[in-house]
Amino acid sequence: MLRPRIPVNPLPTGIVTPLVQPTPTPGGVDLHHATASPVCGHDRTPAAAPVPVAPSRPTVQLTPGSVVALAAGGGAVVLVVGAVLVSMLLAVAITGVSIAVVAVVLRLLIRDMQKGR
């Protein structure tokens, strides 16, 4: 017969919940889970959260090398975004010109068909 076990769970307060084993009763019938819940050994009141200490110095330290790398990375991002936008604009322009050419050709064909009657 399988018996469920409660795993050991570390809590944020640092208290570790012990493993609770069900106790067998005389006659082989396990009434532990039917009668009462297992005792955890810790209180259910929320613990006060620790107050974070403000850093005395800035968390990001910029060296001359990191400034150059940051500027180069920003320039690369601008170039890539610019290239993508220009290519999208070029695609829209080519599509517009091709639609205009098709419209002119269709107009000429329709005019030719009407004159041929």
Coordinates of C-alpha atoms in Angstrom, one line a residue:
M1 CA 0.0 0.0 0.0
L2 CA 1.3 3.5 -0.9
R3 CA 1.3 6.0 1.9
P4 CA 1.5 9.7 1.0
R5 CA 4.4 11.7 2.6
I6 CA 4.7 15.5 3.1
P7 CA 8.1 16.7 1.6
V8 CA 10.5 18.9 3.5
N9 CA 9.9 22.5 2.3
P10 CA 12.2 25.3 3.2
L11 CA 10.2 28.4 4.0
P12 CA 11.3 32.0 3.3
T13 CA 11.7 32.5 7.1
G14 CA 14.4 29.9 7.2
I15 CA 12.2 27.4 9.2
V16 CA 12.3 23.9 7.6
T17 CA 9.1 21.8 7.8
P18 CA 9.9 18.4 9.1
L19 CA 8.8 15.2 7.3
V20 CA 5.6 13.9 8.8
Q21 CA 5.2 10.1 8.7
P22 CA 1.6 8.7 9.2
T23 CA 1.4 6.5 12.3
P24 CA -0.1 3.0 11.7
T25 CA -3.0 2.1 13.9
P26 CA -3.9 -1.3 15.3
G27 CA -5.6 -3.5 12.8
G28 CA -3.7 -2.1 9.8
V29 CA -6.2 0.7 9.1
D30 CA -4.6 4.1 8.7
L31 CA -6.9 6.7 10.1
H32 CA -4.3 9.4 10.4
H33 CA -5.3 11.4 7.4
A34 CA -9.0 11.0 8.0
T35 CA -9.0 12.3 11.7
A36 CA -6.6 15.2 11.8
S37 CA -4.1 17.1 9.7
P38 CA -0.4 16.7 10.4
V39 CA 1.2 19.2 12.7
C40 CA 3.7 21.4 10.9
G41 CA 5.5 22.8 13.9
H42 CA 5.5 26.4 12.7
D43 CA 3.1 29.3 13.0
R44 CA 1.0 30.6 10.1
T45 CA 1.6 34.3 10.8
P46 CA 3.5 36.1 8.0
A47 CA 7.0 37.1 8.9
A48 CA 8.0 40.7 8.4
A49 CA 10.0 41.2 5.2
P50 CA 13.5 42.4 5.7
V51 CA 14.1 46.0 4.7
P52 CA 16.5 46.3 1.8
V53 CA 19.6 48.5 2.5
A54 CA 20.1 51.3 0.1
P55 CA 23.5 51.0 -1.7
S56 CA 26.0 53.7 -0.8
R57 CA 27.4 53.8 -4.3
P58 CA 25.8 53.6 -7.7
T59 CA 25.3 50.0 -8.9
V60 CA 26.5 50.7 -12.5
Q61 CA 30.1 51.9 -12.8
L62 CA 30.9 53.3 -16.2
T63 CA 34.5 53.0 -17.3
P64 CA 35.8 54.6 -20.5
G65 CA 35.8 51.2 -22.2
S66 CA 32.2 50.5 -21.2
V67 CA 31.2 54.0 -22.5
V68 CA 32.8 53.3 -25.8
A69 CA 31.2 49.8 -26.0
L70 CA 27.8 51.3 -25.1
A71 CA 28.1 54.0 -27.8
A72 CA 29.2 51.4 -30.4
G73 CA 26.2 49.2 -29.4
G74 CA 23.8 52.0 -29.7
G75 CA 25.2 53.0 -33.0
A76 CA 24.8 49.4 -34.3
V77 CA 21.2 49.3 -33.1
V78 CA 20.4 52.6 -34.9
L79 CA 22.0 51.3 -38.1
V80 CA 20.1 48.0 -38.0
V81 CA 16.8 49.6 -37.3
G82 CA 17.4 52.2 -40.0
A83 CA 18.3 49.5 -42.5
V84 CA 15.1 47.6 -41.7
L85 CA 12.9 50.7 -42.0
V86 CA 14.5 51.8 -45.3
S87 CA 14.0 48.3 -46.8
M88 CA 10.4 48.3 -45.7
L89 CA 9.9 51.7 -47.3
L90 CA 11.5 50.5 -50.5
A91 CA 9.3 47.4 -50.6
V92 CA 6.2 49.6 -50.2
A93 CA 7.4 51.9 -53.0
I94 CA 8.2 49.0 -55.4
T95 CA 4.7 47.5 -54.7
G96 CA 3.0 50.8 -55.3
V97 CA 4.9 51.3 -58.6
S98 CA 4.1 47.8 -59.8
I99 CA 0.4 48.3 -59.0
A100 CA 0.4 51.6 -60.9
V101 CA 2.0 49.9 -64.0
V102 CA -0.6 47.0 -63.9
A103 CA -3.4 49.6 -63.6
V104 CA -2.1 51.5 -66.7
V105 CA -1.7 48.2 -68.7
L106 CA -5.2 47.1 -67.8
R107 CA -6.7 50.5 -68.7
L108 CA -5.0 50.3 -72.1
L109 CA -6.3 46.7 -72.7
I110 CA -9.8 47.7 -71.8
R111 CA -9.7 50.7 -74.1
D112 CA -8.3 48.5 -76.9
M113 CA -11.2 46.0 -76.3
Q114 CA -13.8 48.8 -76.5
K115 CA -12.3 50.2 -79.7
G116 CA -12.3 46.8 -81.4
R117 CA -16.1 46.3 -81.4

